[in-house]
Coordinates of C-alpha atoms in Angstrom, one line a residue:
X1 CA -70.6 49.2 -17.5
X2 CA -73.1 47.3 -19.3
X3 CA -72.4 46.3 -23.0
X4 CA -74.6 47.7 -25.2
X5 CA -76.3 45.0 -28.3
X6 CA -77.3 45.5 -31.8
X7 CA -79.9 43.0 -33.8
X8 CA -79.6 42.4 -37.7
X9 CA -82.8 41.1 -39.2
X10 CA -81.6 39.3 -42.1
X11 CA -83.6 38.2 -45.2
X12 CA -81.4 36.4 -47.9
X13 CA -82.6 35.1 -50.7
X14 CA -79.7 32.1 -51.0
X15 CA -82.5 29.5 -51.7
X16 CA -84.8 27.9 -54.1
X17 CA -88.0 26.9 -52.7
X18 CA -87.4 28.9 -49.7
X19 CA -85.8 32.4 -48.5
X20 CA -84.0 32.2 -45.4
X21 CA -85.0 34.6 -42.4
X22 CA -82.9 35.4 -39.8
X23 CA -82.3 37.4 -36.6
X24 CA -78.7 38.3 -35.0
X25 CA -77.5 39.4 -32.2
X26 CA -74.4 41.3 -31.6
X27 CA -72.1 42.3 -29.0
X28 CA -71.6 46.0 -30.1
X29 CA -67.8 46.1 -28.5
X30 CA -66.4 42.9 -29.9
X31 CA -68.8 42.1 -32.9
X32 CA -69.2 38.5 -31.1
X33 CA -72.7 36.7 -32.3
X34 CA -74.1 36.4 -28.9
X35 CA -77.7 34.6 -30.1
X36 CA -79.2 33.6 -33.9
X37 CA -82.9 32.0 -34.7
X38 CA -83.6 31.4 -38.1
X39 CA -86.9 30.7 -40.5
X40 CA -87.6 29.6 -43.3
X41 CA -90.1 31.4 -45.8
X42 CA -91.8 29.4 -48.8
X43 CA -91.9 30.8 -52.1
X44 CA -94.8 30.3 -54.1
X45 CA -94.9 29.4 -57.5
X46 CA -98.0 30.1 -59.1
X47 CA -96.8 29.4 -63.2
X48 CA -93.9 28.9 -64.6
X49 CA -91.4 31.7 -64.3
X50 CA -93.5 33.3 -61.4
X51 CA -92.0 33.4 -58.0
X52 CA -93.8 35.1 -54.8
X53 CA -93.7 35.3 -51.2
X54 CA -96.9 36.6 -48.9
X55 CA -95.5 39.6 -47.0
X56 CA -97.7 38.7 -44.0
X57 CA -95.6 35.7 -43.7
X58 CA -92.1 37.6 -44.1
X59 CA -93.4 39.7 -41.3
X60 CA -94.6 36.9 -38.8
X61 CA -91.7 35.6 -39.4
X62 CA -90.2 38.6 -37.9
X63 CA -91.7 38.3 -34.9
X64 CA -91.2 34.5 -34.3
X65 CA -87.5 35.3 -35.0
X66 CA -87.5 38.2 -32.5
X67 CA -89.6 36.2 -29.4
X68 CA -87.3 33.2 -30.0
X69 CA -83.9 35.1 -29.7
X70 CA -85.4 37.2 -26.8
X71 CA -86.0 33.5 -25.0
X72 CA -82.2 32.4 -26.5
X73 CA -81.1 35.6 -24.7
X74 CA -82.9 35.3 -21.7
X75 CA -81.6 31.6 -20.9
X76 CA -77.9 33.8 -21.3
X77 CA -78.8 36.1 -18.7
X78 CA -78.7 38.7 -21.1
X79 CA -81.2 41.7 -20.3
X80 CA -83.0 42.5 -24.0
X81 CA -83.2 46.0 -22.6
X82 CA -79.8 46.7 -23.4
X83 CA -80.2 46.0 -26.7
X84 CA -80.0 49.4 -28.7
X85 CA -80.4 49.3 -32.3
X86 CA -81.8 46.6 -34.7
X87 CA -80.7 46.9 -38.2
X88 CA -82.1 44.9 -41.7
X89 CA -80.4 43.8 -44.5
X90 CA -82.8 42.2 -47.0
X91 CA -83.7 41.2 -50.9
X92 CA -83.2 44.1 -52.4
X93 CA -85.3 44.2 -55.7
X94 CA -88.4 42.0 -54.2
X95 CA -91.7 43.8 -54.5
X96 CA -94.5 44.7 -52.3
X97 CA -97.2 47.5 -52.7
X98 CA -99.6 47.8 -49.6
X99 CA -102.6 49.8 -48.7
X100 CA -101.9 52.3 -45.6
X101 CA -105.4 52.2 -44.6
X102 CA -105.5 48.6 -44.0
X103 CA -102.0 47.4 -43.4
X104 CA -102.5 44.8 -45.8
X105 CA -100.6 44.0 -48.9
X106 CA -102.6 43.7 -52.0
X107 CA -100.6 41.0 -53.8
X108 CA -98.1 38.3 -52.8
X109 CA -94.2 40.1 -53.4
X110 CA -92.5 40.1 -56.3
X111 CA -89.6 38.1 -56.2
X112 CA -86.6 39.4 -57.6
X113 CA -85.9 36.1 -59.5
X114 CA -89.5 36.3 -60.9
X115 CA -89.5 36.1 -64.6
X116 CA -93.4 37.6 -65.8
X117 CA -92.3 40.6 -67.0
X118 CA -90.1 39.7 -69.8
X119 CA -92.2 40.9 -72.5
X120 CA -92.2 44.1 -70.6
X121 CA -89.2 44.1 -70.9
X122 CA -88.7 44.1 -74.0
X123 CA -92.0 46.5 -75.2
X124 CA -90.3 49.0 -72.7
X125 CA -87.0 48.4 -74.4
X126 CA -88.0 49.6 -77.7
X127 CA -89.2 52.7 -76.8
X128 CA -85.5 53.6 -75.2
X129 CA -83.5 55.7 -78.1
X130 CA -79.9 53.2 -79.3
X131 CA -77.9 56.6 -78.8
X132 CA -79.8 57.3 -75.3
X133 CA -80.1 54.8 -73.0
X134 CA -81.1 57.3 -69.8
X135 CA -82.4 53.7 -67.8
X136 CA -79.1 52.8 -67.8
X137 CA -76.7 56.1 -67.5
X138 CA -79.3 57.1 -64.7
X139 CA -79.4 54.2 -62.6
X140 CA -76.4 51.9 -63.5
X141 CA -79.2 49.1 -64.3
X142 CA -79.5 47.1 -67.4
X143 CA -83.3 47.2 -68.5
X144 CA -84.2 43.6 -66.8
X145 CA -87.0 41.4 -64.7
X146 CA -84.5 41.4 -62.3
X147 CA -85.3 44.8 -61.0
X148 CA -88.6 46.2 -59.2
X149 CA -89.8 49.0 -61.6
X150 CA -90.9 46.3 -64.3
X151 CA -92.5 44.2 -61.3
X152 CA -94.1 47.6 -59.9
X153 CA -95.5 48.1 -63.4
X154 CA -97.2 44.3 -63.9
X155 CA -98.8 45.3 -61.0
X156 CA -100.2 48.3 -62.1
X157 CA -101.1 46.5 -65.0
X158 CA -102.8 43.3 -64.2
X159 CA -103.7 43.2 -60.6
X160 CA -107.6 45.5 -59.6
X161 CA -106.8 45.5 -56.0
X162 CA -103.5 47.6 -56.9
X163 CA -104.6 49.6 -59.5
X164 CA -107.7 51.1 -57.3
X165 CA -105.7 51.3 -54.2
X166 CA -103.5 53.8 -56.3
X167 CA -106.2 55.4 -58.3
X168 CA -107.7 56.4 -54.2
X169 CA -104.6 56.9 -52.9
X170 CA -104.3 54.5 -50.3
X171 CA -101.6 52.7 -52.2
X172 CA -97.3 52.5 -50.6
X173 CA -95.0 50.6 -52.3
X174 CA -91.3 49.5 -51.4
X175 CA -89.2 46.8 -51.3
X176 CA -88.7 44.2 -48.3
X177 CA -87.1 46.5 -46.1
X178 CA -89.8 49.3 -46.6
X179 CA -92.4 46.7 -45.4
X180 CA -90.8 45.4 -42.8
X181 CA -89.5 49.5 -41.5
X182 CA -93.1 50.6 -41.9
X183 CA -95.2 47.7 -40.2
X184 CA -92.7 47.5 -37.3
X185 CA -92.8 51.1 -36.6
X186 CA -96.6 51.4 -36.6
X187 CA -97.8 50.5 -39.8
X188 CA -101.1 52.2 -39.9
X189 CA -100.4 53.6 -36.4
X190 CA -97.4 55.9 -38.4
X191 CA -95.2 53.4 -39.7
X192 CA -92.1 55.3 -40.6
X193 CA -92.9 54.8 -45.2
X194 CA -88.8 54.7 -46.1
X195 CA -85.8 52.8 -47.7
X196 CA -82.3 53.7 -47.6
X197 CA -80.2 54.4 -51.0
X198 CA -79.0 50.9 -51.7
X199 CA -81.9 49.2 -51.7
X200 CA -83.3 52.9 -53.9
X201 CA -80.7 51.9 -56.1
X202 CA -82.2 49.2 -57.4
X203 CA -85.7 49.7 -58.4
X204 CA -84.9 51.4 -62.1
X205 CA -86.7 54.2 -60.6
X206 CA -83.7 56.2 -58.6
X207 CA -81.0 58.2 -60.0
X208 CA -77.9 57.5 -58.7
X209 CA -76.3 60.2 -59.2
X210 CA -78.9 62.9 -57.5
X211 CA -79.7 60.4 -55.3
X212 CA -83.6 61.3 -55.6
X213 CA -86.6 59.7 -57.1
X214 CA -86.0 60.4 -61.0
X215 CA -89.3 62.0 -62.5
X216 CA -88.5 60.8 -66.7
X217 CA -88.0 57.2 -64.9
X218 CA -91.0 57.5 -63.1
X219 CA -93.0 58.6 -66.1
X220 CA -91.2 56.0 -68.3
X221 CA -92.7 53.3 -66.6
X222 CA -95.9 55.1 -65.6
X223 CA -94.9 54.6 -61.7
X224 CA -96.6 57.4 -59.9
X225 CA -94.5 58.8 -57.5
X226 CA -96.3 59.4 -54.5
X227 CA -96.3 55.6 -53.8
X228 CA -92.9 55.9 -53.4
X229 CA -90.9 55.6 -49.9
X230 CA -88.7 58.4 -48.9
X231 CA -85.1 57.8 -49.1
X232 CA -82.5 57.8 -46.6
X233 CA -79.1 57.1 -45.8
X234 CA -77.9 53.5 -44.7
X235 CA -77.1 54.2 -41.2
X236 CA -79.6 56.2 -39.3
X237 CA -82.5 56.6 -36.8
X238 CA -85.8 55.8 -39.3
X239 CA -88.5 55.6 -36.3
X240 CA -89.4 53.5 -33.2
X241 CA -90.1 49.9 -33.1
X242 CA -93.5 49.3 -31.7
X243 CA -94.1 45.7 -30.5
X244 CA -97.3 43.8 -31.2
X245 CA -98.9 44.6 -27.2
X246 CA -96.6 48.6 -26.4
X247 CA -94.0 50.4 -27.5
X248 CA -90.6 49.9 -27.0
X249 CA -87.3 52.1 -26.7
X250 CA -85.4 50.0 -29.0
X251 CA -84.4 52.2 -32.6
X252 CA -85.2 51.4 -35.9
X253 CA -82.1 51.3 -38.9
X254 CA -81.4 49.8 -42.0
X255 CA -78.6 49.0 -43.9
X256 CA -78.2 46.6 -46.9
X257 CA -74.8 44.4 -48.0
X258 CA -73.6 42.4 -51.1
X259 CA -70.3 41.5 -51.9
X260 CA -69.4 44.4 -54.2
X261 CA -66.2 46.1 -55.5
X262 CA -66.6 49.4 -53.8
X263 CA -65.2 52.7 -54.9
X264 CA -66.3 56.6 -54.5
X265 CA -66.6 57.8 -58.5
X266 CA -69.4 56.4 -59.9
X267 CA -67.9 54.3 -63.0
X268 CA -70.2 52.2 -65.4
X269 CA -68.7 48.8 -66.7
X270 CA -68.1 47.8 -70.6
X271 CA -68.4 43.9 -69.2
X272 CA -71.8 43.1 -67.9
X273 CA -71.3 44.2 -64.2
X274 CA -74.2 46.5 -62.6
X275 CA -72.9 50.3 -61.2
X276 CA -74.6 50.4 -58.3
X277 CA -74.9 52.5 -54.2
X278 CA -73.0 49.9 -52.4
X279 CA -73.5 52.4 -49.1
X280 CA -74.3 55.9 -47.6
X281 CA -73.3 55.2 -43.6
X282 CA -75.1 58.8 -42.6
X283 CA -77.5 61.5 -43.5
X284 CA -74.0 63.8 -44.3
X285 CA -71.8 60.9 -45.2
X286 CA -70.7 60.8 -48.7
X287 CA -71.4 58.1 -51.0
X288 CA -69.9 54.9 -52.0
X289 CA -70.7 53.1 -55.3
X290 CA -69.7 49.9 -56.2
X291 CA -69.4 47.3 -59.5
X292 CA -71.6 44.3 -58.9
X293 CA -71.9 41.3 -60.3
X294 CA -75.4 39.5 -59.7
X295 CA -75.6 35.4 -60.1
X296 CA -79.7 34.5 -60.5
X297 CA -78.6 30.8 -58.9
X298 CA -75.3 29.7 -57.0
X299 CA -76.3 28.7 -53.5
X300 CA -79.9 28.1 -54.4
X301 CA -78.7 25.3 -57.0
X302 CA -77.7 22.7 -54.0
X303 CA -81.9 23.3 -52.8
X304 CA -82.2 22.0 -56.4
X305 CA -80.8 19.1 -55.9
X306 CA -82.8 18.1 -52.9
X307 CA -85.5 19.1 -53.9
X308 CA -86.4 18.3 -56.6
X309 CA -84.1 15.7 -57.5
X310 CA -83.8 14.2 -54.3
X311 CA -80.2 13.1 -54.8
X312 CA -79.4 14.6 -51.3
X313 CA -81.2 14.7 -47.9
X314 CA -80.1 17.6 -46.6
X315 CA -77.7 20.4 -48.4
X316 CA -75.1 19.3 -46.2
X317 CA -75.0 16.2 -47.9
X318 CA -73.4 17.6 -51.2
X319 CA -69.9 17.8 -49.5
X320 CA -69.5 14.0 -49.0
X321 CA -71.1 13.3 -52.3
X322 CA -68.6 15.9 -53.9
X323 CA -65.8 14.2 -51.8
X324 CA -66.3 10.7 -52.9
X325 CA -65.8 11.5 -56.2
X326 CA -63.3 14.6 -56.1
X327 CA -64.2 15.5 -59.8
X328 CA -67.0 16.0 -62.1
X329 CA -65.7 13.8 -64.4
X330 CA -66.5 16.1 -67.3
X331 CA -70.1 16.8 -66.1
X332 CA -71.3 20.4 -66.5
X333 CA -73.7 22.4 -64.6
X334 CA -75.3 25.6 -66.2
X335 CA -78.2 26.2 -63.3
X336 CA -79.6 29.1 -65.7
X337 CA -83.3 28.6 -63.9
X338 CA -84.0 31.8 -64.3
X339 CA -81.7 32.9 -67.8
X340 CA -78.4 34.3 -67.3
X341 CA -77.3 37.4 -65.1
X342 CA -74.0 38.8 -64.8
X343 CA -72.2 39.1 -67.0
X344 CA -74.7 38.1 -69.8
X345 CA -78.1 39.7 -69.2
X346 CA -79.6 36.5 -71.4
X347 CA -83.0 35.9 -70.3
X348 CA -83.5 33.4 -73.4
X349 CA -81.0 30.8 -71.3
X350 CA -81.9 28.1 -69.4
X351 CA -80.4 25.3 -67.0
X352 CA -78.2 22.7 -68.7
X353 CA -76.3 19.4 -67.6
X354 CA -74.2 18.4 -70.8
X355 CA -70.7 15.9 -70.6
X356 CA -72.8 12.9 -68.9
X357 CA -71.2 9.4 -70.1
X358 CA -72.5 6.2 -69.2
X359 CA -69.8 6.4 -66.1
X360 CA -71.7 10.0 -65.0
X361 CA -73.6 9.2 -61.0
X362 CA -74.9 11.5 -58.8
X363 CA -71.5 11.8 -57.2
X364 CA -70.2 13.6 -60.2
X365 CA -73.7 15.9 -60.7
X366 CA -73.1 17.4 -57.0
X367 CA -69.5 17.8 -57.7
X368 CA -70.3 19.6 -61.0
X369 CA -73.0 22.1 -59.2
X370 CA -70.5 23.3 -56.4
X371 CA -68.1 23.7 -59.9
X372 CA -71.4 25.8 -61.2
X373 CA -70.7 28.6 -58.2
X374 CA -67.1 28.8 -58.4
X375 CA -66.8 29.5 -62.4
X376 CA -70.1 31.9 -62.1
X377 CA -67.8 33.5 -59.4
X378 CA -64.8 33.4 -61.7
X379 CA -66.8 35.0 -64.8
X380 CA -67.9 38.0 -62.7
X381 CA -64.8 38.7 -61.2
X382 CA -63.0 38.8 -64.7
X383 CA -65.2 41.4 -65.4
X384 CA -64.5 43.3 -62.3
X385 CA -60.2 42.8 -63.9
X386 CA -61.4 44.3 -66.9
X387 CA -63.1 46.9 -65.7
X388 CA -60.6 48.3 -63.0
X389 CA -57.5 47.0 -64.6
X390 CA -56.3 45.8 -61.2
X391 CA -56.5 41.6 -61.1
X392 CA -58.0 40.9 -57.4
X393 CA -55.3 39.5 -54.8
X394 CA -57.8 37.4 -53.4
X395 CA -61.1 37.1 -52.8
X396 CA -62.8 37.1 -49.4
X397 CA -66.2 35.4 -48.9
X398 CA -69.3 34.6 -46.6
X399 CA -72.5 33.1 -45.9
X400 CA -73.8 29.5 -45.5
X401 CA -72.3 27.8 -48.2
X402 CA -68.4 29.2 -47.1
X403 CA -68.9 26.1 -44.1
X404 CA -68.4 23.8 -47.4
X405 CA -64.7 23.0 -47.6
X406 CA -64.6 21.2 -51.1
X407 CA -66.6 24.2 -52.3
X408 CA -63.9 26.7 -50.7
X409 CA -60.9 25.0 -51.9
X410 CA -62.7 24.5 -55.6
X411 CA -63.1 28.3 -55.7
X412 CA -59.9 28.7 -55.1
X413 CA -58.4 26.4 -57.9
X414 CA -60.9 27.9 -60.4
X415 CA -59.8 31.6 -59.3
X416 CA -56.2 30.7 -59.0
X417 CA -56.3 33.5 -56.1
X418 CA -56.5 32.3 -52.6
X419 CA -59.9 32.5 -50.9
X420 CA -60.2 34.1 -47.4
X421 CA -63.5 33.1 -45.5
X422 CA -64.3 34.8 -42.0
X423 CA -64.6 32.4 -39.1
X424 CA -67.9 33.6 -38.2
X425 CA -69.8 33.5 -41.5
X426 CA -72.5 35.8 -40.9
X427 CA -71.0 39.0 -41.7
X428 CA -74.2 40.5 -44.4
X429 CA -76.3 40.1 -40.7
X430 CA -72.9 41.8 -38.8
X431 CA -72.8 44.8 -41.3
X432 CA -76.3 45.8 -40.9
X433 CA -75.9 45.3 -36.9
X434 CA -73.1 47.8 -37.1
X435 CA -74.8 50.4 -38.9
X436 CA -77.5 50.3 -36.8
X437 CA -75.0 50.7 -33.7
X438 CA -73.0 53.4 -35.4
X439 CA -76.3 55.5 -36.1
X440 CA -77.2 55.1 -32.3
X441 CA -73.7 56.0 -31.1
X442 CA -72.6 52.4 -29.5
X443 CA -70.6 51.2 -32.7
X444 CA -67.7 52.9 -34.1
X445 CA -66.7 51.9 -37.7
X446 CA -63.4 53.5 -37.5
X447 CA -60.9 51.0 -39.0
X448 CA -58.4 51.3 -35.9
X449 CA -61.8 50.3 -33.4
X450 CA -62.8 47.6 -35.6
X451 CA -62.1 44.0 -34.1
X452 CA -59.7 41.3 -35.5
X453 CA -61.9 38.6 -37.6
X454 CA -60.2 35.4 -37.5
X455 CA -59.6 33.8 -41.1
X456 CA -59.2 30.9 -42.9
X457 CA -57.6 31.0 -46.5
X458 CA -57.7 27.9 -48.9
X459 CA -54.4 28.5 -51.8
X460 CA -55.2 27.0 -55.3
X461 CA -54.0 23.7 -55.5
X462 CA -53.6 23.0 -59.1
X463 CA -51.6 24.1 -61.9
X464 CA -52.9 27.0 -63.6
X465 CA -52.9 25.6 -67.0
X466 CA -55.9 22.9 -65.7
X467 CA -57.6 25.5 -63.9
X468 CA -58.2 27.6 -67.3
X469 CA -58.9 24.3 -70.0
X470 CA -61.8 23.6 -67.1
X471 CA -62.9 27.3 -67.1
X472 CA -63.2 27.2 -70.7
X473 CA -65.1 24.0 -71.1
X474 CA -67.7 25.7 -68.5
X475 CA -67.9 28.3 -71.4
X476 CA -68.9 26.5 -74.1
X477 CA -71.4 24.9 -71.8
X478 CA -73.0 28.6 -70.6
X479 CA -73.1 29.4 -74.8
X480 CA -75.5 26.3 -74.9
X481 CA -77.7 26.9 -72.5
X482 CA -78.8 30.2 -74.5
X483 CA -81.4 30.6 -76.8
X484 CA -84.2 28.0 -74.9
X485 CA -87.1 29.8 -74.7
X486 CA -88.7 32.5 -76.4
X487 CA -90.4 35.7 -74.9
X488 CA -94.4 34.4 -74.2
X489 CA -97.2 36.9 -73.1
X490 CA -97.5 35.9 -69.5
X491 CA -101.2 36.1 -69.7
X492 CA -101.4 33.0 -72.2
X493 CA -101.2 30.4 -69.7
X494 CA -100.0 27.3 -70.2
X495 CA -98.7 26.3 -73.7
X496 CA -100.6 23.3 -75.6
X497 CA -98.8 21.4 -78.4
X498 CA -102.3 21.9 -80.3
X499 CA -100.9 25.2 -80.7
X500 CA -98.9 23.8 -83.6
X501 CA -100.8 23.2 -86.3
X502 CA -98.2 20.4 -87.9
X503 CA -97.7 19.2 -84.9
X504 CA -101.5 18.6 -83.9
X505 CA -101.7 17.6 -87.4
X506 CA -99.3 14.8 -86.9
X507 CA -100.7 13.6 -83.7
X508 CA -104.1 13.4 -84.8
X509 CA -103.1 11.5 -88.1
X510 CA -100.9 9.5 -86.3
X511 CA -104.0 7.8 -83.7
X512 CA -105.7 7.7 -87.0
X513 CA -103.2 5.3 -88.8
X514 CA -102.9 3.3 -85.6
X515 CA -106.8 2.5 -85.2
X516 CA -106.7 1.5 -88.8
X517 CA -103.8 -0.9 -88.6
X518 CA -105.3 -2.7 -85.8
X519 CA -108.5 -2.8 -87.4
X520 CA -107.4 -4.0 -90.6
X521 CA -105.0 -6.7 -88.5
X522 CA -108.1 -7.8 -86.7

């Protein structure tokens, strides 16, 4: 018979300048990547702190993504009819509100690592009783920018286009995967207006225990709730796809990923990590939660150091400079760009590079940011120890970065747990093919029908007493990175040191004393 296909659309945020956009294909029997195109997306960066994407970009991409693996396909002999299902996994906490009427979004997105809403933040966090804190027991969330309700309610507050879209009721938000769902299956033709509980789950707005739209968190942050999506489970039908020129039979389902420490009971950590829906795979399915622990930079840091350092060409190029070296000489790397997530929740931090000696090259920089993933790695999954009271075995990864072998076996000696990595790396894009497949019957995720993944494992290979006196160097390092910055209205633009009276004081007096000298010289 013919083999039935399932596509993943993949948005991961695992960059800097750039989000990464990409479109899988799968072999629904044997889980084998049959074809892959990938984008890249530009963020924008209007001020300091602020990161955005345009939506109408995201959803080109799309497109592009879809033609070009249709054409990779095609040169296979592959017929695209046969393929069944197309699921997404995506940012989760990114922001977009849309008008329905129009189909157009009425500001750039959000960006989950977007940092303008710290002072709401922390006016919103005053108002949230020290015995009481509902934000949290309802949704598992520390009050942060990190998440979309405080970026959903910037927008209500500063931006006209969204605030009289709402006010006439022509307003939809939702995060990526609600934009994408709803233009691909109509948009103002009918798009399908929905999420699934993960990506719910994170927007400060959901409780996770009802699984509904929580009213007191709605009117905490002044959301109103019909601009909502309605929520669904992770694996099933949401609508048809309709393609730019007629409608196809291809189904529409979404499911999102992180690497998580799943479990059933819903159980809050005392250490920093987020409770959170890790998955729901059907409408009568029950659900799973997980512990999480979110990094703002890892991958994104090694984008850093291209651009904007230019010390590599390409990100590849961090491997050989890591290799020549094979230490960081002392060098530490705290890439806090964006202040400190898991397990620290300091916005105030900022990006550090202390231990540099006259010896110190770019050698031992790229050596100490590939150190900077592994020990963010090892902070969160002490935390995940403490909080289940079962130490981790090992620890299996994915994505881009696992191709990087020094990075592998460095995660490994800073764990001092082996590290397992999948031969084929793109398993976030694999889980959302599958439970797009299961919804549509051609997948089963029964463990026994599941296919063998090929691994590789990389065993510590240092003793474990150096692998603990380098972990707690790192330490001190992440305590001096805090405490940088202070909270600034993010309407007040761009600081000037005449803001400071002494300070202007001294300039000023300064220029005066130095046209004097040369005058009295002359």
């Amino acid at each position: 018979g013919v083999e039935p296909y399932t596509i993943a659309i993949s948005i991961v945020s695992a960059l800097f300048y750039y989000s990464c956009f990409s479109y899988s294909v799968f072999n629904s029997k044997t889980a084998e990547l049959l074809s892959h195109h990938q984008v890249e997306i530009k963020q924008e960066f209007p001020r300091e702190g602020w990161v955005e994407q345009d939506p109408k970009e995201i959803l080109h991409s799309v497109y592009e993504c879809i033609e070009k693996t249709c054409e990779k396909l095609g040169q296979l002999n592959i017929d695209i009819s046969n393929i069944k299902a197309i699921g997404v996994s995506n940012q989760r906490e990114t922001t977009v509100v849309w008008d329905k009427i129009t189909g157009e979004p009425l500001y750039n997105a959000v960006v989950w690592l977007d940092l303008r809403t710290q002072s709401t933040v922390e006016s919103l966090s005053k108002r949230i009783p020290g015995n009481n804190n509902f934000v949290k027991s309802k949704t598992g969330l520390p009050l942060s920018t990190y998440f979309s309700a405080v970026k959903l309610r910037w927008l209500l507050d500063n931006v006209r286009k969204v605030q009289k879209a709402v006010e006439e009721k022509r307003a939809l938000f939702g995060t990526i995967d609600s934009w994408l769902i709803w233009s691909l299956t109509g948009g103002v033709n009918g798009g399908v207006h929905c999420t699934d509980v993960t990506n719910a789950s994170r927007t400060m707005l959901f409780n996770i225990h009802s699984l509904e739209w929580d009213k007191q968190l709605c009117e905490f942050f002044g959301i109103p709730m019909e601009i909502l999506p309605n929520v669904r489970s992770s694996s099933e039908i949401y609508g048809l796809m309709v393609k730019k020129k007629n409608k196809t039979k291809k189904t529409k389902q979404q499911q999102q990923q992180k690497s998580k420490n799943l479990i059933i009971k819903c159980v809050f950590s005392d250490h920093g990590l987020l409770t959170t829906v890790a998955y729901k795979l059907g409408r009568d399915k029950p659900v799973y939660y997980a512990l999480e622990g979110s990094v703002a930079i890892a991958g994104a840091v090694i984008r850093w150091l291209r651009d904007n350092l230019g010390i590599i060409k390409t990100s590849e190029e961090i491997e050989k400079l890591a290799k020549e070296v094979g230490t960081s000489y002392g060098c530490y790397f705290v890439p806090a760009f964006s202040g400190l997530y898991a397990p620290y929740w300091e916005p105030s931090a900022r990006g550090i590079i202390c231990g540099l000696t006259q010896f110190t090259n770019k050698c031992h920089i790229a050596f100490a940011a590939l150190e900077a993933v592994c020990f963010q790695t090892r902070e969160i999954l002490d935390a995940m120890n403490r909080d289940c009271g079962i130490p981790l075995s090992h620890l299996q990864v994915d994505g881009g970065m696992t191709s990087n072998k020094i990075l592998m076996q460095l995660q490994a000696d800073i764990l001092y747990i082996p590290v397992v990595k999948p031969s084929m790396p793109e398993t976030t894009a694999l889980g959302a093919a599958m439970a797009a497949g299961a919804a549509e019957g051609v997948w089963s995720l029964e463990p026994e029908d599941l296919s063998a993944v090929t691994m590789e494992r990389f065993e510590p290979q240092i003793n474990a007493e150096e692998s603990e006196i380098r972990y707690s160097t790192w330490k001190k390092a992440v305590m001096k990175s805090m405490g940088w910055v202070t909270t600034q209205s993010p309407e007040s633009g761009d600081p000037s040191i005449f803001c400071s009276l002494p300070l202007g004081f001294f300039i000023v007096s300064s220029m005066v004393m130095l046209i004097g000298a040369r005058y009295i010289s002359g």
